[in-house]
GROMACS .gro file of C-alpha atoms in nm:
model
  373
    1MET     CA    1 -20.198  10.100  -5.580
    2ASP     CA    2 -20.060  10.397  -5.384
    3GLY     CA    3 -19.718  10.267  -5.479
    4THR     CA    4 -19.809  10.305  -5.847
    5ALA     CA    5 -19.898  10.673  -5.799
    6ASP     CA    6 -19.572  10.728  -5.610
    7ARG     CA    7 -19.376  10.579  -5.898
    8LEU     CA    8 -19.567  10.813  -6.137
    9ASN     CA    9 -19.453  11.113  -5.929
   10ARG     CA   10 -19.081  11.008  -5.953
   11SER     CA   11 -19.083  10.874  -6.314
   12SER     CA   12 -19.006  11.205  -6.490
   13GLU     CA   13 -18.795  11.517  -6.429
   14ILE     CA   14 -18.989  11.733  -6.669
   15SER     CA   15 -19.089  12.079  -6.552
   16VAL     CA   16 -19.448  12.169  -6.638
   17ARG     CA   17 -19.563  12.527  -6.650
   18GLN     CA   18 -19.917  12.448  -6.527
   19PRO     CA   19 -19.941  12.147  -6.289
   20GLU     CA   20 -20.201  11.902  -6.402
   21PHE     CA   21 -20.449  11.711  -6.185
   22VAL     CA   22 -20.524  11.350  -6.273
   23ASP     CA   23 -20.826  11.166  -6.152
   24THR     CA   24 -20.662  10.865  -5.995
   25GLU     CA   25 -20.999  10.686  -5.953
   26LYS     CA   26 -20.932  10.555  -6.302
   27LEU     CA   27 -20.646  10.367  -6.146
   28GLY     CA   28 -20.853  10.252  -5.852
   29ILE     CA   29 -20.722  10.519  -5.614
   30SER     CA   30 -20.982  10.683  -5.401
   31ARG     CA   31 -20.826  11.024  -5.391
   32THR     CA   32 -20.696  11.283  -5.641
   33ARG     CA   33 -20.319  11.343  -5.648
   34LYS     CA   34 -20.123  11.624  -5.804
   35LEU     CA   35 -19.860  11.488  -6.043
   36LYS     CA   36 -19.613  11.775  -6.023
   37SER     CA   37 -19.374  11.642  -6.291
   38THR     CA   38 -19.577  11.403  -6.498
   39PRO     CA   39 -19.757  11.552  -6.799
   40VAL     CA   40 -20.112  11.433  -6.863
   41SER     CA   41 -20.008  11.333  -7.216
   42VAL     CA   42 -19.752  11.082  -7.091
   43PHE     CA   43 -20.005  10.946  -6.838
   44HIS     CA   44 -20.269  10.884  -7.101
   45SER     CA   45 -20.020  10.752  -7.356
   46VAL     CA   46 -19.858  10.501  -7.117
   47PHE     CA   47 -20.145  10.395  -6.894
   48LEU     CA   48 -20.468  10.456  -7.090
   49GLY     CA   49 -20.338  10.389  -7.437
   50GLU     CA   50 -20.460  10.727  -7.574
   51ASN     CA   51 -20.243  10.912  -7.829
   52MET     CA   52 -20.230  11.280  -7.729
   53SER     CA   53 -20.004  11.561  -7.851
   54SER     CA   54 -19.689  11.608  -7.634
   55ASP     CA   55 -19.661  11.910  -7.400
   56ILE     CA   56 -19.284  11.923  -7.444
   57SER     CA   57 -19.139  12.263  -7.514
   58LEU     CA   58 -18.980  12.340  -7.850
   59ASP     CA   59 -18.731  12.574  -7.684
   60ILE     CA   60 -18.494  12.306  -7.540
   61ASN     CA   61 -18.146  12.360  -7.669
   62ILE     CA   62 -18.028  12.008  -7.754
   63LYS     CA   63 -17.714  12.143  -7.914
   64GLU     CA   64 -17.575  12.195  -7.561
   65PRO     CA   65 -17.532  11.938  -7.279
   66ARG     CA   66 -17.831  11.884  -7.051
   67TRP     CA   67 -17.636  11.971  -6.731
   68ASP     CA   68 -17.470  12.295  -6.617
   69GLN     CA   69 -17.121  12.285  -6.754
   70SER     CA   70 -16.995  12.549  -6.514
   71THR     CA   71 -16.980  12.294  -6.231
   72PHE     CA   72 -16.777  11.979  -6.196
   73ILE     CA   73 -17.093  11.779  -6.106
   74GLY     CA   74 -17.267  11.897  -6.418
   75ARG     CA   75 -16.971  11.812  -6.644
   76ALA     CA   76 -16.937  11.474  -6.476
   77SER     CA   77 -17.305  11.395  -6.530
   78HIS     CA   78 -17.266  11.489  -6.896
   79PHE     CA   79 -16.962  11.267  -6.954
   80PHE     CA   80 -17.101  10.970  -6.760
   81THR     CA   81 -17.381  10.979  -7.025
   82VAL     CA   82 -17.148  11.034  -7.318
   83THR     CA   83 -16.915  10.746  -7.226
   84ASP     CA   84 -17.192  10.501  -7.127
   85PRO     CA   85 -17.070  10.165  -7.262
   86ARG     CA   86 -17.427  10.040  -7.300
   87ASN     CA   87 -17.465  10.264  -7.605
   88ILE     CA   88 -17.245  10.031  -7.813
   89LEU     CA   89 -17.504   9.750  -7.768
   90LEU     CA   90 -17.774   9.953  -7.936
   91SER     CA   91 -17.906   9.822  -8.268
   92ASN     CA   92 -17.907  10.017  -8.595
   93GLU     CA   93 -18.285  10.044  -8.565
   94GLN     CA   94 -18.249  10.213  -8.224
   95LEU     CA   95 -17.981  10.448  -8.351
   96GLU     CA   96 -18.196  10.550  -8.651
   97LYS     CA   97 -18.492  10.606  -8.425
   98ALA     CA   98 -18.286  10.837  -8.206
   99ARG     CA   99 -18.158  11.019  -8.511
  100LYS     CA  100 -18.509  11.072  -8.639
  101ILE     CA  101 -18.630  11.212  -8.297
  102VAL     CA  102 -18.340  11.458  -8.292
  103HIS     CA  103 -18.376  11.570  -8.655
  104ASP     CA  104 -18.754  11.604  -8.622
  105TYR     CA  105 -18.724  11.807  -8.303
  106ARG     CA  106 -18.479  12.042  -8.470
  107GLU     CA  107 -18.747  12.095  -8.746
  108GLY     CA  108 -19.014  12.157  -8.484
  109ILE     CA  109 -19.177  11.818  -8.518
  110VAL     CA  110 -19.255  11.631  -8.191
  111ALA     CA  111 -19.376  11.276  -8.178
  112SER     CA  112 -19.688  11.201  -7.984
  113GLY     CA  113 -19.615  11.120  -7.620
  114LEU     CA  114 -19.245  11.228  -7.641
  115THR     CA  115 -19.115  11.341  -7.306
  116GLU     CA  116 -18.820  11.564  -7.222
  117ASP     CA  117 -18.632  11.264  -7.082
  118ASP     CA  118 -18.700  11.076  -7.408
  119LEU     CA  119 -18.562  11.372  -7.609
  120TRP     CA  120 -18.243  11.398  -7.403
  121ARG     CA  121 -18.189  11.020  -7.417
  122ALA     CA  122 -18.226  11.027  -7.797
  123LYS     CA  123 -17.991  11.330  -7.818
  124TYR     CA  124 -17.721  11.141  -7.625
  125ILE     CA  125 -17.765  10.821  -7.825
  126TYR     CA  126 -17.744  11.026  -8.147
  127ASP     CA  127 -17.431  11.210  -8.021
  128SER     CA  128 -17.273  10.872  -7.923
  129ALA     CA  129 -17.302  10.726  -8.275
  130PHE     CA  130 -17.310  11.007  -8.532
  131HIS     CA  131 -17.038  11.257  -8.619
  132PRO     CA  132 -17.143  11.610  -8.500
  133ASP     CA  133 -17.010  11.781  -8.813
  134THR     CA  134 -17.068  11.529  -9.097
  135GLY     CA  135 -17.370  11.346  -8.952
  136GLU     CA  136 -17.215  11.014  -9.059
  137LYS     CA  137 -17.232  10.709  -8.839
  138MET     CA  138 -16.896  10.662  -8.673
  139VAL     CA  139 -16.687  10.344  -8.656
  140LEU     CA  140 -16.799  10.142  -8.355
  141ILE     CA  141 -16.470  10.122  -8.175
  142GLY     CA  142 -16.402  10.492  -8.241
  143ARG     CA  143 -16.712  10.608  -8.045
  144MET     CA  144 -16.679  10.756  -7.695
  145SER     CA  145 -16.906  10.479  -7.566
  146ALA     CA  146 -16.644  10.226  -7.673
  147GLN     CA  147 -16.367  10.392  -7.471
  148VAL     CA  148 -16.416  10.191  -7.148
  149PRO     CA  149 -16.453   9.839  -7.295
  150MET     CA  150 -16.171   9.890  -7.549
  151ASN     CA  151 -15.929  10.059  -7.309
  152MET     CA  152 -15.990   9.809  -7.028
  153THR     CA  153 -15.903   9.522  -7.263
  154ILE     CA  154 -15.592   9.686  -7.412
  155THR     CA  155 -15.467   9.837  -7.083
  156GLY     CA  156 -15.530   9.514  -6.895
  157CYS     CA  157 -15.325   9.322  -7.152
  158MET     CA  158 -15.049   9.583  -7.159
  159MET     CA  159 -15.020   9.545  -6.780
  160THR     CA  160 -15.030   9.168  -6.786
  161PHE     CA  161 -14.782   9.111  -7.072
  162TYR     CA  162 -14.515   9.362  -7.005
  163ARG     CA  163 -14.211   9.149  -6.926
  164THR     CA  164 -14.090   9.053  -7.280
  165THR     CA  165 -13.991   9.272  -7.564
  166PRO     CA  166 -14.227   9.124  -7.827
  167ALA     CA  167 -14.519   9.160  -7.588
  168VAL     CA  168 -14.436   9.526  -7.509
  169VAL     CA  169 -14.402   9.613  -7.879
  170PHE     CA  170 -14.726   9.436  -7.972
  171TRP     CA  171 -14.951   9.583  -7.702
  172GLN     CA  172 -14.809   9.934  -7.735
  173TRP     CA  173 -14.865   9.915  -8.107
  174ILE     CA  174 -15.225   9.789  -8.049
  175ASN     CA  175 -15.286  10.075  -7.805
  176GLN     CA  176 -15.155  10.350  -8.038
  177SER     CA  177 -15.347  10.194  -8.331
  178PHE     CA  178 -15.666  10.220  -8.128
  179ASN     CA  179 -15.578  10.589  -8.034
  180ALA     CA  180 -15.534  10.661  -8.409
  181ILE     CA  181 -15.874  10.515  -8.490
  182VAL     CA  182 -16.039  10.721  -8.206
  183ASN     CA  183 -15.864  11.043  -8.328
  184TYR     CA  184 -15.964  10.982  -8.685
  185THR     CA  185 -16.322  10.889  -8.602
  186ASN     CA  186 -16.364  11.203  -8.391
  187ARG     CA  187 -16.179  11.443  -8.625
  188SER     CA  188 -16.316  11.784  -8.678
  189GLY     CA  189 -16.526  11.840  -8.987
  190ASP     CA  190 -16.413  12.203  -9.006
  191ALA     CA  191 -16.043  12.137  -8.969
  192PRO     CA  192 -15.996  11.769  -9.045
  193ILE     CA  193 -15.687  11.569  -8.960
  194THR     CA  194 -15.487  11.497  -9.277
  195VAL     CA  195 -15.351  11.149  -9.348
  196SER     CA  196 -15.002  11.293  -9.321
  197GLN     CA  197 -15.079  11.432  -8.968
  198LEU     CA  198 -15.243  11.122  -8.853
  199GLY     CA  199 -14.956  10.897  -8.984
  200THR     CA  200 -14.690  11.121  -8.824
  201ALA     CA  201 -14.863  11.122  -8.486
  202TYR     CA  202 -14.933  10.743  -8.502
  203VAL     CA  203 -14.572  10.653  -8.583
  204SER     CA  204 -14.425  10.905  -8.332
  205ALA     CA  205 -14.654  10.804  -8.045
  206THR     CA  206 -14.600  10.430  -8.105
  207THR     CA  207 -14.218  10.487  -8.125
  208GLY     CA  208 -14.221  10.698  -7.808
  209ALA     CA  209 -14.434  10.453  -7.616
  210VAL     CA  210 -14.230  10.147  -7.714
  211ALA     CA  211 -13.899  10.324  -7.652
  212THR     CA  212 -14.016  10.438  -7.302
  213ALA     CA  213 -14.144  10.091  -7.215
  214LEU     CA  214 -13.833   9.902  -7.331
  215GLY     CA  215 -13.600  10.158  -7.170
  216LEU     CA  216 -13.775  10.142  -6.833
  217ASN     CA  217 -13.802   9.764  -6.851
  218ALA     CA  218 -13.421   9.753  -6.879
  219LEU     CA  219 -13.381   9.990  -6.587
  220THR     CA  220 -13.624   9.802  -6.361
  221LYS     CA  221 -13.481   9.449  -6.412
  222HIS     CA  222 -13.291   9.465  -6.081
  223VAL     CA  223 -13.558   9.639  -5.867
  224SER     CA  224 -13.882   9.529  -5.711
  225PRO     CA  225 -14.126   9.360  -5.950
  226LEU     CA  226 -14.394   9.602  -5.826
  227ILE     CA  227 -14.204   9.894  -5.983
  228GLY     CA  228 -14.189   9.704  -6.310
  229ARG     CA  229 -14.570   9.695  -6.319
  230PHE     CA  230 -14.581  10.072  -6.356
  231VAL     CA  231 -14.376  10.074  -6.680
  232PRO     CA  232 -14.693  10.055  -6.904
  233PHE     CA  233 -14.835  10.363  -6.736
  234ALA     CA  234 -14.510  10.554  -6.799
  235ALA     CA  235 -14.517  10.448  -7.161
  236VAL     CA  236 -14.888  10.554  -7.206
  237ALA     CA  237 -14.811  10.894  -7.037
  238ALA     CA  238 -14.511  10.954  -7.273
  239ALA     CA  239 -14.726  10.859  -7.577
  240ASN     CA  240 -14.997  11.102  -7.478
  241CYS     CA  241 -14.739  11.382  -7.449
  242ILE     CA  242 -14.628  11.302  -7.802
  243ASN     CA  243 -14.952  11.209  -7.968
  244ILE     CA  244 -15.186  11.484  -7.870
  245PRO     CA  245 -14.961  11.786  -7.963
  246LEU     CA  246 -14.878  11.619  -8.296
  247MET     CA  247 -15.245  11.547  -8.370
  248ARG     CA  248 -15.325  11.915  -8.300
  249GLN     CA  249 -15.015  12.071  -8.449
  250ARG     CA  250 -15.230  12.276  -8.686
  251GLU     CA  251 -15.395  12.443  -8.386
  252LEU     CA  252 -15.059  12.522  -8.237
  253LYS     CA  253 -14.950  12.682  -8.563
  254TYR     CA  254 -15.260  12.873  -8.662
  255GLY     CA  255 -15.453  12.893  -8.330
  256ILE     CA  256 -15.801  12.799  -8.230
  257PRO     CA  257 -16.113  13.023  -8.232
  258ILE     CA  258 -16.163  13.244  -7.926
  259THR     CA  259 -16.491  13.411  -7.835
  260ASP     CA  260 -16.646  13.640  -7.579
  261GLU     CA  261 -16.898  13.515  -7.323
  262ASN     CA  262 -17.181  13.542  -7.584
  263GLY     CA  263 -17.001  13.329  -7.841
  264ASN     CA  264 -16.897  13.618  -8.067
  265ARG     CA  265 -16.579  13.522  -8.246
  266LEU     CA  266 -16.279  13.738  -8.183
  267GLY     CA  267 -16.001  13.563  -8.372
  268GLU     CA  268 -15.769  13.261  -8.342
  269SER     CA  269 -15.510  13.221  -8.068
  270SER     CA  270 -15.209  12.984  -8.045
  271LYS     CA  271 -15.179  13.069  -7.677
  272ALA     CA  272 -15.534  12.936  -7.623
  273ALA     CA  273 -15.441  12.618  -7.818
  274GLN     CA  274 -15.144  12.566  -7.593
  275GLN     CA  275 -15.358  12.589  -7.282
  276ALA     CA  276 -15.621  12.359  -7.435
  277ILE     CA  277 -15.367  12.090  -7.532
  278VAL     CA  278 -15.206  12.101  -7.192
  279GLN     CA  279 -15.541  12.047  -7.026
  280VAL     CA  280 -15.627  11.756  -7.262
  281VAL     CA  281 -15.286  11.591  -7.195
  282ILE     CA  282 -15.331  11.618  -6.816
  283SER     CA  283 -15.684  11.478  -6.846
  284ARG     CA  284 -15.575  11.187  -7.060
  285ILE     CA  285 -15.287  11.092  -6.828
  286LEU     CA  286 -15.499  11.115  -6.518
  287MET     CA  287 -15.772  10.917  -6.694
  288ALA     CA  288 -15.528  10.633  -6.735
  289ALA     CA  289 -15.378  10.667  -6.383
  290PRO     CA  290 -15.631  10.483  -6.164
  291GLY     CA  291 -15.659  10.184  -6.393
  292MET     CA  292 -15.282  10.160  -6.431
  293ALA     CA  293 -15.175  10.256  -6.076
  294ILE     CA  294 -15.422  10.071  -5.850
  295PRO     CA  295 -15.435   9.720  -6.017
  296PRO     CA  296 -15.052   9.665  -5.989
  297PHE     CA  297 -15.076   9.667  -5.607
  298ILE     CA  298 -15.368   9.427  -5.609
  299MET     CA  299 -15.213   9.191  -5.869
  300ASN     CA  300 -14.880   9.194  -5.689
  301SER     CA  301 -15.060   9.070  -5.379
  302LEU     CA  302 -15.286   8.816  -5.560
  303GLU     CA  303 -14.993   8.652  -5.746
  304LYS     CA  304 -14.849   8.556  -5.413
  305LYS     CA  305 -15.171   8.363  -5.322
  306ALA     CA  306 -15.238   8.003  -5.402
  307PHE     CA  307 -15.527   8.086  -5.635
  308LEU     CA  308 -15.326   8.252  -5.911
  309LYS     CA  309 -15.038   8.006  -5.865
  310ARG     CA  310 -15.290   7.734  -5.935
  311PHE     CA  311 -15.472   7.921  -6.213
  312PRO     CA  312 -15.211   8.151  -6.369
  313TRP     CA  313 -15.429   8.201  -6.680
  314MET     CA  314 -15.678   8.403  -6.462
  315SER     CA  315 -15.423   8.682  -6.428
  316ALA     CA  316 -15.525   8.861  -6.754
  317PRO     CA  317 -15.904   8.843  -6.695
  318ILE     CA  318 -15.869   8.975  -6.342
  319GLN     CA  319 -15.638   9.250  -6.451
  320VAL     CA  320 -15.879   9.353  -6.732
  321GLY     CA  321 -16.168   9.351  -6.487
  322LEU     CA  322 -15.985   9.569  -6.230
  323VAL     CA  323 -15.884   9.818  -6.506
  324GLY     CA  324 -16.241   9.825  -6.637
  325PHE     CA  325 -16.386   9.903  -6.296
  326CYS     CA  326 -16.140  10.191  -6.263
  327LEU     CA  327 -16.205  10.331  -6.610
  328VAL     CA  328 -16.584  10.336  -6.570
  329PHE     CA  329 -16.533  10.614  -6.321
  330ALA     CA  330 -16.197  10.763  -6.425
  331THR     CA  331 -16.295  10.825  -6.786
  332PRO     CA  332 -16.593  11.063  -6.728
  333LEU     CA  333 -16.450  11.217  -6.414
  334CYS     CA  334 -16.123  11.307  -6.578
  335CYS     CA  335 -16.300  11.439  -6.894
  336ALA     CA  336 -16.491  11.664  -6.653
  337LEU     CA  337 -16.182  11.810  -6.480
  338PHE     CA  338 -16.168  12.113  -6.709
  339PRO     CA  339 -16.466  12.293  -6.865
  340GLN     CA  340 -16.517  12.208  -7.228
  341LYS     CA  341 -16.560  12.579  -7.281
  342SER     CA  342 -16.233  12.689  -7.125
  343SER     CA  343 -16.125  13.047  -7.060
  344MET     CA  344 -15.813  13.255  -7.023
  345SER     CA  345 -15.729  13.617  -6.944
  346VAL     CA  346 -15.702  13.859  -7.233
  347THR     CA  347 -15.359  13.962  -7.099
  348ARG     CA  348 -15.225  13.609  -7.179
  349LEU     CA  349 -15.314  13.633  -7.546
  350GLU     CA  350 -15.079  13.729  -7.830
  351PRO     CA  351 -15.003  14.105  -7.839
  352GLU     CA  352 -15.185  14.160  -8.168
  353LEU     CA  353 -15.495  13.988  -8.036
  354GLN     CA  354 -15.485  14.198  -7.721
  355ALA     CA  355 -15.462  14.507  -7.934
  356LYS     CA  356 -15.760  14.396  -8.151
  357ILE     CA  357 -15.975  14.318  -7.846
  358GLN     CA  358 -15.883  14.649  -7.682
  359GLU     CA  359 -16.019  14.826  -7.983
  360ILE     CA  360 -16.349  14.641  -8.022
  361LYS     CA  361 -16.416  14.541  -7.662
  362PRO     CA  362 -16.194  14.734  -7.413
  363GLU     CA  363 -16.400  14.612  -7.120
  364LEU     CA  364 -16.341  14.241  -7.197
  365LYS     CA  365 -16.125  14.063  -6.942
  366CYS     CA  366 -16.169  13.699  -7.040
  367VAL     CA  367 -16.204  13.497  -7.363
  368TYR     CA  368 -16.339  13.148  -7.416
  369PHE     CA  369 -16.249  12.849  -7.642
  370ASN     CA  370 -16.332  12.481  -7.688
  371LYS     CA  371 -16.046  12.277  -7.538
  372GLY     CA  372 -16.129  11.950  -7.719
  373LEU     CA  373 -16.118  11.604  -7.559
   0.00000   0.00000   0.00000
């Protein structure tokens, strides 16, 4: 039974203001143990079947990520949770339960036995399925939790079927169609993407990706087959360089909100938008890099072995699996490369904004903005 008490000590990360003592004789343990991180309410609710009010604080800011976003580790922990593919397997009942927990907590209502871990889990489930601005349930394949399974399938097929023109056109079209769905699903409620913007970006990115892939395929016909395997990656990189700026052209034209360290809005800056878009493009390209750069070496070696010569149909599943393994880590880690709340020096802003800030906050040296994803 000592093992049971040890598990109780490790089962929660909740900080409790006044440590509680639990009489472990009720569990058949002959001594009293201090449960530093397990509230008595959870102990009674889970093990003794008693319904007691939760000791959870009402001051937890669930509008912000759980982890410190000023560090790479904190950002990575946040995005590993946001992109968790298991969230797409949750039922509507589970999603609605998470939504109710989050909405109730915002109203100051806490369910009996609710722990801090339960609250954060519900918050991330809610965020994974419901639009942050409209509150509407998002299309399944457009959610962040669908990024890994969808991208591993599409990318794996792009890298398997890249030799013929019809295959290149088809899979690049599928990839850009998926990107359009993701962009539309995650559109801002305050500055929504218009149908015209979405259509222009979709057509331009698809055309750019197909043109890059076909052009490079023609150039690599007389070189090593290994080099030809990197053509899909070049096409995806080119499409990102076209797609993202076009999707965010309104920000480039009118600017994005900039604030001081306390979140006080100072104006809109196109310079900040440029930096934000560059960071997002870099993240997206690097996100695709491991899954599209490592598997070609492995597949080039495997295709020389007797196994794939005997079972050539296994090439696509193996490629998809390799890409998926890379994306599970690359997606959250590359999202975490730059802080979501990015910053830039006041001296790099537009002259009129510098003058405005100099008048109202002459001591300010740095401004902040949301870079997007």
